[in-house]
Amino acid sequence: VRQDGVGVCGTVMAISSVPVAGGLKQHSQQLKVKLWRYYKLVVKRLHKDGPM
């Protein structure tokens, strides 16, 4: 379960560091928001499962 959290974090960081052009910019913003919400959900679940 912990590896999932790390993987999500890495994915978010990778997407954040990818330069986006023109019309893709807004779409990537929405994608980042979705990923961030998912990431927070995963973190919450990890804390519920027990100490990290």
Short mmCIF file of C-alpha atoms in Angstrom, two decimals:
data_model
loop_
_atom_site.label_atom_id
_atom_site.label_comp_id
_atom_site.label_asym_id
_atom_site.label_seq_id
_atom_site.Cartn_x
_atom_site.Cartn_y
_atom_site.Cartn_z
CA VAL A 1 0.00 0.00 0.00
CA ARG A 2 2.85 2.35 0.87
CA GLN A 3 4.44 1.87 -2.55
CA ASP A 4 1.19 3.04 -4.17
CA GLY A 5 1.45 6.33 -2.30
CA VAL A 6 5.05 6.77 -3.44
CA GLY A 7 4.07 5.92 -7.01
CA VAL A 8 1.24 8.46 -7.02
CA CYS A 9 3.56 11.10 -5.59
CA GLY A 10 6.12 10.37 -8.29
CA THR A 11 3.44 10.55 -10.98
CA VAL A 12 2.21 13.92 -9.72
CA MET A 13 5.76 15.27 -9.61
CA ALA A 14 6.49 13.96 -13.10
CA ILE A 15 3.35 15.55 -14.55
CA SER A 16 4.06 18.82 -12.74
CA SER A 17 7.54 19.00 -14.24
CA VAL A 18 6.41 18.28 -17.81
CA PRO A 19 6.13 21.56 -19.75
CA VAL A 20 2.71 21.95 -21.37
CA ALA A 21 1.88 24.07 -24.39
CA GLY A 22 -1.18 26.13 -25.33
CA GLY A 23 -4.54 24.37 -25.06
CA LEU A 24 -3.10 21.44 -23.13
CA LYS A 25 -2.28 23.73 -20.22
CA GLN A 26 -5.80 23.98 -18.82
CA HIS A 27 -6.39 20.26 -19.32
CA SER A 28 -3.20 19.41 -17.44
CA GLN A 29 -4.28 21.77 -14.64
CA GLN A 30 -7.49 19.75 -14.24
CA LEU A 31 -5.51 16.53 -14.39
CA LYS A 32 -3.16 17.79 -11.66
CA VAL A 33 -6.15 18.68 -9.48
CA LYS A 34 -7.62 15.20 -9.94
CA LEU A 35 -4.29 13.54 -9.18
CA TRP A 36 -3.77 15.74 -6.13
CA ARG A 37 -7.21 14.81 -4.76
CA TYR A 38 -6.46 11.14 -5.40
CA TYR A 39 -3.07 11.52 -3.73
CA LYS A 40 -4.62 13.07 -0.62
CA LEU A 41 -7.18 10.26 -0.57
CA VAL A 42 -4.38 7.67 -0.69
CA VAL A 43 -2.47 9.43 2.09
CA LYS A 44 -5.60 9.51 4.24
CA ARG A 45 -6.09 5.79 3.63
CA LEU A 46 -2.46 5.07 4.53
CA HIS A 47 -2.81 6.92 7.82
CA LYS A 48 -6.00 5.00 8.56
CA ASP A 49 -4.29 1.65 7.87
CA GLY A 50 -1.60 2.37 10.43
CA PRO A 51 1.74 4.07 11.05
CA MET A 52 3.80 4.73 7.94
#
